[in-house]
Amino acid sequence: MTDRALVVVRAGALTTVQDRGRPGHAHLGVPRSGALDGPAAALVNRLVGNSADAAVLETTLDGCALAARSDVTVAVGGAPCRVTVDGRPVAWCAPVRVPAGAVLDVGPALSGVRGYVAAAGGIAVEPVLGSRSTDLLSGLGPAPLTNGTVVHLGRELAPYARVDVGPQPAPPAELVLRVTPGPRADWFTPEALRALTTRTFRVSSASNRIGLRTEGPALERAVEGELASEGMVLGAVQVPPAGRPVVFLADHPTTGGYPVIAVVRATDLPAAAQARPGTPVRFVTVRGR
Amino acid sequence: MSMRVLPVGEDALLVEVASGEQAEALHAELVRRRAAGLLRVREIVPAARTVLLDGLADPGRVASELAVADVPPAPPREGDVVEIPTRYDGPDLAEVAAHWGVREQDVARIHAAAEFRVAFCGFAPGFGYLTGLAARYDVPRRATPRTAVPAGSVALAGPYTGVYPRSSPGGWQLIGRTDAVLFDPAREPAALLSPGTRVRFVPAGTAGTA
């Protein structure tokens, strides 16, 4: 019997299994979850011949190291980093053959935050509600990787892509997030609305898969009191009592009781997933579709 | 029913109504429309006084349809009442009794006599916000939330009753415990409670009592 698996040698700060998440269960309180930088995850899947919904590994800042139990084709993308196999440099963002027994090392991110490691056949953990994603808010899906974890792989389906390198956007030096105002913009003062789109915020080190937290001017409310809990969307810019906006990412809660001043366009969220703490953030208003 | 339709980003709408009953009625109507193929949407998320429609192909058209929509009252639910066997021995029983102005042993009787409905879910997978108690039984949240509320805790806050699906921090008043499994991803359906489900709490004996 074949033993298609990777054994975790160095788990890194936070390495999780991610796919396209489990949308469709928000009414039960189940977050959508899924890869924060979806296009990067899709690209490494394509590079190894996987379907777009195959599960990959998502690393955070300092990569990870994996020992192959069998010959396996992998691709590392997302945040740029040094990649080696048994200490020898190999291509980043390209299909790489790792022989049985060799160690793939995904180095610390040179820029950006989240790296993606696809292996041909995909990560074969048991799906939960249709997804293999780790959801850090509610604890669904596999636990984050620890040293020694055996990561089983599925059967290779298709030949890997015949390309040398897949182009990817560089992580942002400045994060520009296009927003549509509302649904609760009227809970804030005109000054707060102006501050949101004219002042510069910075990515807070308290950011995680649940939300991109910001530091900067506090946004003042025009309406006091509590908002009754209401449904929350991906990209919602929620403003807690301290006034610092939080942009909801994949593991966000399905309902919330703080007003949402604006919503970030879905296409700008992959860049948000790669913005390091301290990165300047600007919110730019767009209207309509 | 007067509705306020608020745009949410590019492909979602938040529909705000005047009361929890209206939100339940609107939710039932939107679920009916989706089942009938009249509404294409990824998520229908009811909450206290709103229903969120997320993942709409044409939010503009849906918004104008909703503006003239006729929403009937929530139909009586068909099907079974989910019974949740409960030991009414929570650490906040005395505090709740004081808020209600009743004796401690009356809390169980009053709570178990009510028929509840799941108004909406949130906070954690399988956590339902249940309505059904009269307004005079509203209780405030605890001033200081607990860092760990055990799984299966039956708890009150504001107009709602909830059951903690797993151990988590929480500020609700704990009146009892159940062994019922609220959420099990390996089960179909995973969630014991979903919006609209009817629920009764049935007093279950603790050791030595009936």
Coordinates of C-alpha atoms in Angstrom, one line a residue:
Chain A
M1 CA 0.0 0.0 0.0
T2 CA 1.3 3.4 -0.8
D3 CA 1.8 5.8 2.0
R4 CA 1.4 9.2 0.4
A5 CA 2.1 11.6 3.3
L6 CA 4.2 14.4 4.6
V7 CA 5.5 14.4 8.2
V8 CA 5.7 17.7 9.9
V9 CA 9.3 18.4 10.9
R10 CA 8.9 22.1 11.8
A11 CA 5.2 23.2 12.1
G12 CA 6.0 27.0 12.2
A13 CA 4.1 29.7 14.0
L14 CA 0.7 28.6 12.6
T15 CA 0.2 26.2 9.8
T16 CA -3.3 25.1 9.0
V17 CA -5.1 23.0 6.4
Q18 CA -7.2 25.2 4.1
D19 CA -9.4 24.9 1.1
R20 CA -12.2 27.1 -0.2
G21 CA -14.0 26.9 3.1
R22 CA -17.6 25.9 4.1
P23 CA -19.9 28.7 3.0
G24 CA -23.7 28.0 3.2
H25 CA -23.8 27.3 7.0
A26 CA -23.8 30.8 8.4
H27 CA -27.4 30.5 9.6
L28 CA -26.1 27.7 12.0
G29 CA -23.3 29.9 13.3
V30 CA -20.6 28.2 11.2
P31 CA -18.0 30.6 9.8
R32 CA -17.0 30.2 6.1
S33 CA -13.2 29.8 6.9
G34 CA -10.9 28.8 3.9
A35 CA -7.6 30.1 2.6
L36 CA -7.1 33.8 3.3
D37 CA -5.3 34.4 0.1
G38 CA -7.6 32.4 -2.2
P39 CA -5.8 33.2 -5.5
A40 CA -2.4 32.1 -4.1
A41 CA -4.0 28.8 -2.9
A42 CA -5.6 28.2 -6.3
L43 CA -2.4 28.9 -8.1
V44 CA -0.3 26.4 -6.2
N45 CA -3.1 23.8 -6.6
R46 CA -2.9 24.4 -10.4
L47 CA 0.9 24.1 -10.4
V48 CA 0.7 20.5 -9.0
G49 CA -2.3 19.5 -11.1
N50 CA -4.9 19.6 -8.3
S51 CA -8.5 20.8 -8.7
A52 CA -9.2 24.3 -7.3
D53 CA -11.0 22.9 -4.3
A54 CA -8.1 20.7 -3.1
A55 CA -6.8 21.4 0.4
V56 CA -3.4 23.0 0.9
L57 CA -1.3 24.1 3.8
E58 CA -1.4 27.8 4.9
T59 CA 1.7 29.0 6.8
T60 CA 2.1 32.1 8.8
L61 CA 5.3 34.3 8.6
D62 CA 7.9 31.6 9.3
G63 CA 7.0 28.7 6.9
C64 CA 7.3 25.1 7.9
A65 CA 9.3 21.9 7.1
L66 CA 7.9 18.7 5.9
A67 CA 9.5 15.2 5.3
A68 CA 8.1 13.3 2.3
R69 CA 7.2 9.7 3.0
S70 CA 6.8 9.0 -0.8
D71 CA 7.9 10.9 -3.9
V72 CA 5.5 13.9 -4.2
T73 CA 5.2 16.9 -6.4
V74 CA 4.7 20.2 -4.4
A75 CA 4.4 23.9 -5.1
V76 CA 5.0 26.7 -2.6
G77 CA 3.4 30.1 -3.2
G78 CA 1.8 33.0 -1.5
A79 CA 4.3 35.0 0.6
P80 CA 7.7 34.9 -1.2
C81 CA 10.2 32.7 0.6
R82 CA 13.3 30.6 0.2
V83 CA 12.4 27.0 -0.5
T84 CA 14.8 24.0 -0.2
V85 CA 14.7 20.3 -0.6
D86 CA 17.3 18.6 1.7
G87 CA 19.0 21.9 1.9
R88 CA 19.3 22.6 -1.8
P89 CA 17.4 25.6 -3.1
V90 CA 14.5 24.9 -5.4
A91 CA 12.1 27.1 -7.3
W92 CA 9.4 29.1 -5.4
C93 CA 5.9 29.1 -7.0
A94 CA 6.7 26.2 -9.4
P95 CA 6.2 22.5 -9.3
V96 CA 9.0 20.7 -7.4
R97 CA 9.5 17.0 -7.1
V98 CA 10.4 15.9 -3.5
P99 CA 11.8 12.4 -3.4
A100 CA 10.7 10.0 -0.6
G101 CA 12.7 10.7 2.6
A102 CA 13.7 14.2 1.6
V103 CA 12.7 17.3 3.6
L104 CA 11.0 20.2 2.0
D105 CA 11.7 23.4 3.9
V106 CA 9.5 26.5 3.4
G107 CA 11.5 29.4 4.7
P108 CA 10.4 32.5 6.5
A109 CA 8.4 34.9 4.4
L110 CA 10.7 37.5 2.8
S111 CA 7.6 39.7 2.4
G112 CA 3.9 39.1 3.0
V113 CA 2.5 36.8 5.7
R114 CA 0.8 33.6 4.4
G115 CA 2.6 31.0 2.4
Y116 CA 0.7 28.1 0.6
V117 CA 2.0 24.6 0.1
A118 CA 0.1 22.4 -2.3
A119 CA 1.0 18.7 -2.7
A120 CA -0.3 16.7 -5.7
G121 CA -3.4 14.8 -4.6
G122 CA -4.3 17.4 -2.0
I123 CA -4.3 17.2 1.8
A124 CA -6.5 14.3 2.6
V125 CA -8.1 15.0 6.0
E126 CA -11.7 14.2 6.6
P127 CA -14.0 17.0 5.5
V128 CA -16.2 18.7 8.0
L129 CA -19.5 20.1 6.6
G130 CA -17.9 19.8 3.1
S131 CA -14.6 21.5 3.8
R132 CA -11.2 20.5 5.1
S133 CA -10.4 24.0 6.4
T134 CA -9.2 24.7 9.9
D135 CA -11.6 27.2 11.5
L136 CA -9.7 28.9 14.3
L137 CA -12.8 30.7 15.6
S138 CA -15.1 27.7 16.1
G139 CA -12.6 24.9 16.2
L140 CA -14.0 23.0 13.2
G141 CA -11.7 21.1 10.9
P142 CA -8.2 19.7 11.6
A143 CA -6.2 21.2 14.4
P144 CA -3.2 23.4 13.4
L145 CA -0.2 21.3 12.5
T146 CA 2.3 20.4 15.3
N147 CA 5.7 18.7 14.9
G148 CA 5.2 15.1 14.1
T149 CA 1.8 15.4 12.6
V150 CA 1.4 13.1 9.6
V151 CA -0.4 14.9 6.8
H152 CA -2.0 12.3 4.4
L153 CA -2.3 13.1 0.7
G154 CA -4.8 12.1 -1.9
R155 CA -4.1 10.3 -5.1
E156 CA -2.5 12.4 -7.8
L157 CA -5.2 13.2 -10.4
A158 CA -3.5 15.1 -13.2
P159 CA 0.0 15.8 -14.4
Y160 CA 1.5 18.9 -12.9
A161 CA 1.6 22.1 -14.8
R162 CA 4.4 22.4 -17.4
V163 CA 5.5 25.8 -16.3
D164 CA 8.7 27.0 -14.6
V165 CA 7.1 29.7 -12.4
G166 CA 3.7 31.1 -11.7
P167 CA 3.6 34.9 -11.5
Q168 CA 2.0 36.3 -8.3
P169 CA 1.4 39.9 -7.1
A170 CA 4.0 41.1 -4.6
P171 CA 2.6 41.7 -1.1
P172 CA 1.5 45.2 -0.6
A173 CA 3.8 48.0 0.7
E174 CA 0.6 49.9 1.3
L175 CA -2.7 48.2 1.7
V176 CA -5.4 49.9 -0.3
L177 CA -8.9 48.5 0.5
R178 CA -11.8 49.6 -1.6
V179 CA -14.9 49.9 0.5
T180 CA -18.7 50.4 0.0
P181 CA -20.1 52.4 2.9
G182 CA -22.7 50.8 5.1
P183 CA -24.8 49.0 6.3
R184 CA -24.3 51.0 9.5
A185 CA -22.5 54.1 8.3
D186 CA -25.3 56.2 9.9
W187 CA -24.1 55.0 13.4
F188 CA -21.0 57.1 13.0
T189 CA -20.3 60.9 13.0
P190 CA -19.5 62.6 9.6
E191 CA -16.0 63.1 11.0
A192 CA -15.6 59.4 11.6
L193 CA -16.7 58.6 8.0
R194 CA -14.3 61.2 6.7
A195 CA -11.5 59.8 8.9
L196 CA -12.1 56.3 7.6
T197 CA -11.4 57.3 4.0
T198 CA -8.8 60.1 4.5
R199 CA -6.6 59.0 7.3
T200 CA -4.0 56.3 7.3
F201 CA -4.4 53.3 9.5
R202 CA -1.8 50.6 10.2
V203 CA -2.1 46.8 10.3
S204 CA -2.1 45.8 14.0
S205 CA 0.0 42.8 15.2
A206 CA -3.2 41.5 16.9
S207 CA -4.5 40.6 13.4
N208 CA -5.4 36.9 12.7
R209 CA -7.5 34.7 10.5
I210 CA -10.6 36.2 12.1
G211 CA -9.9 39.8 11.4
L212 CA -7.3 42.4 10.2
R213 CA -7.1 44.7 13.1
T214 CA -6.0 48.3 12.6
E215 CA -4.3 51.0 14.6
G216 CA -5.0 54.6 13.9
P217 CA -7.6 57.2 14.5
A218 CA -10.6 56.1 16.6
L219 CA -13.9 56.3 14.7
E220 CA -16.5 58.1 16.8
R221 CA -20.1 57.0 16.9
A222 CA -23.1 59.2 16.3
V223 CA -25.5 56.6 17.8
E224 CA -24.9 55.3 21.3
G225 CA -26.2 52.1 22.7
E226 CA -26.1 48.6 21.6
L227 CA -26.8 47.3 18.1
A228 CA -28.8 44.1 18.2
S229 CA -26.8 41.1 16.8
E230 CA -26.9 41.0 13.0
G231 CA -25.4 38.9 10.2
M232 CA -21.9 39.7 9.2
V233 CA -20.2 39.3 5.8
L234 CA -16.6 38.6 4.7
G235 CA -14.8 42.0 4.4
A236 CA -17.1 43.8 6.9
V237 CA -15.3 46.7 8.6
Q238 CA -16.7 46.4 12.1
V239 CA -16.0 49.1 14.7
P240 CA -15.8 47.9 18.3
P241 CA -16.2 50.4 21.2
A242 CA -12.5 51.4 21.1
G243 CA -13.2 52.8 17.6
R244 CA -10.4 51.0 15.7
P245 CA -11.8 49.3 12.6
V246 CA -11.5 45.5 12.2
V247 CA -11.8 44.0 8.7
F248 CA -13.4 40.5 8.9
L249 CA -11.5 37.7 7.3
A250 CA -12.4 34.1 6.6
D251 CA -12.8 32.9 10.2
H252 CA -15.1 35.8 11.1
P253 CA -18.1 35.2 13.4
T254 CA -21.4 34.9 11.5
T255 CA -23.2 37.5 13.6
G256 CA -22.0 40.4 15.5
G257 CA -23.2 43.3 17.7
Y258 CA -20.9 46.1 16.7
P259 CA -21.8 48.4 13.8
V260 CA -20.3 47.8 10.3
I261 CA -19.2 51.1 8.8
A262 CA -18.3 49.8 5.4
V263 CA -17.5 46.6 3.5
V264 CA -14.2 45.8 1.7
R265 CA -14.4 44.4 -1.8
A266 CA -13.8 40.7 -1.9
T267 CA -11.1 41.1 -4.5
D268 CA -9.0 43.3 -2.1
L269 CA -9.0 40.7 0.7
P270 CA -6.2 38.5 -0.5
A271 CA -3.8 41.5 -0.2
A272 CA -5.1 42.1 3.3
A273 CA -4.1 38.5 4.2
Q274 CA -0.5 39.3 3.1
A275 CA -0.2 42.7 4.8
R276 CA 2.3 42.6 7.7
P277 CA 1.8 44.4 11.0
G278 CA 2.8 48.0 10.6
T279 CA 1.7 48.1 6.9
P280 CA -0.1 51.4 6.2
V281 CA -3.8 50.8 5.3
R282 CA -6.0 53.2 3.3
F283 CA -9.8 52.7 2.9
V284 CA -11.0 54.1 -0.5
T285 CA -14.7 54.6 -1.1
V286 CA -16.3 53.1 -4.2
R287 CA -20.0 53.1 -4.8
G288 CA -22.3 50.7 -6.6
R289 CA -21.0 47.6 -8.2
Chain B
M1 CA -44.4 45.0 7.6
S2 CA -42.1 47.9 7.2
M3 CA -38.7 47.0 6.0
R4 CA -35.5 48.9 5.6
V5 CA -33.2 47.3 3.0
L6 CA -29.5 48.2 3.6
P7 CA -26.9 47.4 1.0
V8 CA -23.9 45.4 2.4
G9 CA -20.9 45.5 0.1
E10 CA -21.2 44.3 -3.4
D11 CA -23.5 41.3 -3.2
A12 CA -25.4 41.3 0.1
L13 CA -28.4 43.0 1.6
L14 CA -29.3 43.5 5.3
V15 CA -33.1 43.7 5.7
E16 CA -34.1 45.4 8.9
V17 CA -37.6 45.0 10.5
A18 CA -39.3 46.3 13.6
S19 CA -39.3 43.2 15.9
G20 CA -38.0 39.7 16.4
E21 CA -41.4 38.3 15.3
Q22 CA -41.2 40.2 12.1
A23 CA -37.6 38.9 11.6
E24 CA -38.8 35.4 12.0
A25 CA -41.7 35.9 9.5
L26 CA -39.3 37.5 7.0
H27 CA -36.8 34.7 7.4
A28 CA -39.5 32.1 6.9
E29 CA -40.7 33.9 3.7
L30 CA -37.2 34.2 2.3
V31 CA -36.5 30.5 3.0
R32 CA -39.7 29.6 1.2
R33 CA -38.8 31.8 -1.8
R34 CA -35.4 30.2 -2.0
A35 CA -36.9 26.7 -1.9
A36 CA -39.4 27.7 -4.6
G37 CA -36.6 28.8 -6.8
L38 CA -37.6 32.5 -6.6
L39 CA -34.5 33.7 -4.7
R40 CA -30.9 32.7 -5.5
V41 CA -28.7 33.4 -2.5
R42 CA -25.7 31.7 -0.8
E43 CA -26.6 32.5 2.8
I44 CA -29.9 33.6 4.6
V45 CA -28.8 34.7 8.1
P46 CA -31.6 35.7 10.5
A47 CA -30.7 37.7 13.6
A48 CA -32.5 39.7 16.3
R49 CA -34.2 42.3 14.0
T50 CA -32.6 41.6 10.7
V51 CA -32.2 39.0 8.0
L52 CA -28.9 39.1 6.0
L53 CA -28.9 37.9 2.4
D54 CA -25.3 37.2 1.4
G55 CA -24.1 36.1 -2.0
L56 CA -26.8 37.6 -4.3
A57 CA -26.4 37.6 -8.0
D58 CA -28.5 40.7 -8.4
P59 CA -28.9 42.6 -5.1
G60 CA -30.4 45.6 -6.8
R61 CA -33.3 43.6 -8.2
V62 CA -33.8 41.7 -4.9
A63 CA -33.9 45.0 -3.0
S64 CA -36.6 46.4 -5.2
E65 CA -38.6 43.1 -5.0
L66 CA -38.4 43.3 -1.2
A67 CA -39.6 46.9 -1.1
V68 CA -43.0 45.8 -2.4
A69 CA -42.9 42.3 -0.8
D70 CA -45.9 41.0 1.1
V71 CA -44.6 39.0 4.1
P72 CA -47.1 36.8 5.8
P73 CA -46.7 36.1 9.6
A74 CA -44.4 33.2 10.2
P75 CA -46.4 30.0 9.6
P76 CA -46.8 27.6 12.5
R77 CA -43.9 25.1 12.3
E78 CA -44.7 21.6 11.2
G79 CA -42.9 18.8 12.8
D80 CA -41.5 17.8 16.1
V81 CA -40.6 19.8 19.1
V82 CA -36.9 19.2 20.1
E83 CA -36.9 18.3 23.8
I84 CA -33.8 19.2 25.8
P85 CA -33.5 17.3 29.1
T86 CA -32.2 19.8 31.6
R87 CA -31.0 19.6 35.2
Y88 CA -31.9 23.0 36.6
D89 CA -28.9 23.3 39.0
G90 CA -26.9 26.2 37.4
P91 CA -24.7 28.5 39.5
D92 CA -26.8 31.6 38.6
L93 CA -30.2 30.1 39.6
A94 CA -30.5 32.2 42.7
E95 CA -29.6 35.4 40.8
V96 CA -32.2 34.6 38.1
A97 CA -34.8 33.8 40.7
A98 CA -34.1 37.2 42.3
H99 CA -34.5 39.0 39.0
W100 CA -37.7 37.2 38.3
G101 CA -39.0 37.8 41.9
V102 CA -39.7 34.1 42.3
R103 CA -38.4 31.3 44.5
E104 CA -35.4 29.3 43.1
Q105 CA -37.4 26.2 42.5
D106 CA -39.9 28.2 40.4
V107 CA -37.3 29.0 37.8
A108 CA -37.3 25.5 36.4
R109 CA -41.1 25.3 36.4
I110 CA -41.5 28.6 34.6
H111 CA -38.7 27.9 32.1
A112 CA -39.8 24.4 31.4
A113 CA -43.4 25.5 30.8
A114 CA -42.5 27.8 27.9
E115 CA -42.4 26.7 24.3
F116 CA -39.3 28.2 22.6
R117 CA -38.4 28.9 19.0
V118 CA -34.9 29.3 17.6
A119 CA -34.9 32.9 16.5
F120 CA -31.4 32.7 15.1
C121 CA -28.0 31.1 15.5
G122 CA -24.6 32.6 16.0
F123 CA -21.7 33.0 18.5
A124 CA -20.6 29.3 17.9
P125 CA -21.7 26.5 15.6
G126 CA -25.0 25.2 16.9
F127 CA -25.7 28.0 19.4
G128 CA -29.3 29.1 19.0
Y129 CA -30.9 32.2 20.4
L130 CA -34.2 30.9 21.7
T131 CA -37.3 33.1 22.4
G132 CA -40.4 32.1 24.2
L133 CA -40.3 33.5 27.7
A134 CA -42.5 36.5 28.5
A135 CA -40.7 39.9 28.5
R136 CA -40.9 40.1 32.3
Y137 CA -38.4 37.3 32.5
D138 CA -35.6 39.2 30.7
V139 CA -32.4 39.1 32.6
P140 CA -29.2 41.1 32.1
R141 CA -25.9 39.5 31.2
R142 CA -23.5 38.9 34.0
A143 CA -21.4 42.0 34.8
T144 CA -18.2 39.9 34.4
P145 CA -18.3 37.1 31.8
R146 CA -17.0 33.7 32.8
T147 CA -13.7 32.6 31.1
A148 CA -15.1 29.1 30.7
V149 CA -18.8 28.1 30.5
P150 CA -19.1 24.3 30.4
A151 CA -20.6 22.6 27.3
G152 CA -24.3 21.9 27.7
S153 CA -24.9 24.9 30.0
V154 CA -28.5 26.2 29.7
A155 CA -28.3 30.0 30.0
L156 CA -30.3 33.2 29.9
A157 CA -29.5 36.7 28.6
G158 CA -31.9 39.5 27.6
P159 CA -34.9 37.8 26.1
Y160 CA -33.0 34.7 25.0
T161 CA -32.3 31.2 26.2
G162 CA -29.2 29.4 24.8
V163 CA -27.3 26.2 25.2
Y164 CA -23.5 26.3 25.0
P165 CA -22.5 23.7 22.3
R166 CA -19.0 23.5 23.7
S167 CA -17.0 25.0 26.5
S168 CA -16.3 28.7 25.8
P169 CA -16.1 32.0 27.5
G170 CA -19.6 33.6 28.1
G171 CA -21.5 36.1 30.0
W172 CA -25.0 34.5 30.2
Q173 CA -26.7 33.5 33.4
L174 CA -26.4 29.7 33.9
I175 CA -29.6 28.0 35.1
G176 CA -28.9 24.4 34.2
R177 CA -27.1 21.7 32.3
T178 CA -28.0 19.2 29.5
D179 CA -26.3 16.2 28.1
A180 CA -27.9 16.9 24.7
V181 CA -25.3 17.3 21.9
L182 CA -26.0 20.6 20.3
F183 CA -23.5 20.3 17.4
D184 CA -21.9 17.2 15.9
P185 CA -20.4 17.7 12.4
A186 CA -20.5 13.9 11.9
R187 CA -24.3 13.9 12.4
E188 CA -26.9 14.8 9.8
P189 CA -28.0 17.4 10.5
A190 CA -25.0 18.6 12.4
A191 CA -26.9 21.2 14.4
L192 CA -29.7 20.1 16.8
L193 CA -31.2 23.6 16.5
S194 CA -31.6 25.8 13.4
P195 CA -33.6 28.9 12.9
G196 CA -37.3 28.2 13.4
T197 CA -36.9 25.0 15.4
R198 CA -39.4 24.6 18.3
V199 CA -37.8 23.6 21.6
R200 CA -38.9 22.6 25.0
F201 CA -36.7 22.1 28.1
V202 CA -37.7 19.1 30.1
P203 CA -36.7 18.9 33.7
A204 CA -34.4 15.9 34.2
G205 CA -33.6 14.6 37.7
T206 CA -30.2 15.1 39.2
A207 CA -28.9 12.3 41.4
G208 CA -31.3 11.7 44.2
T209 CA -34.2 13.8 42.9
A210 CA -37.0 12.9 40.5

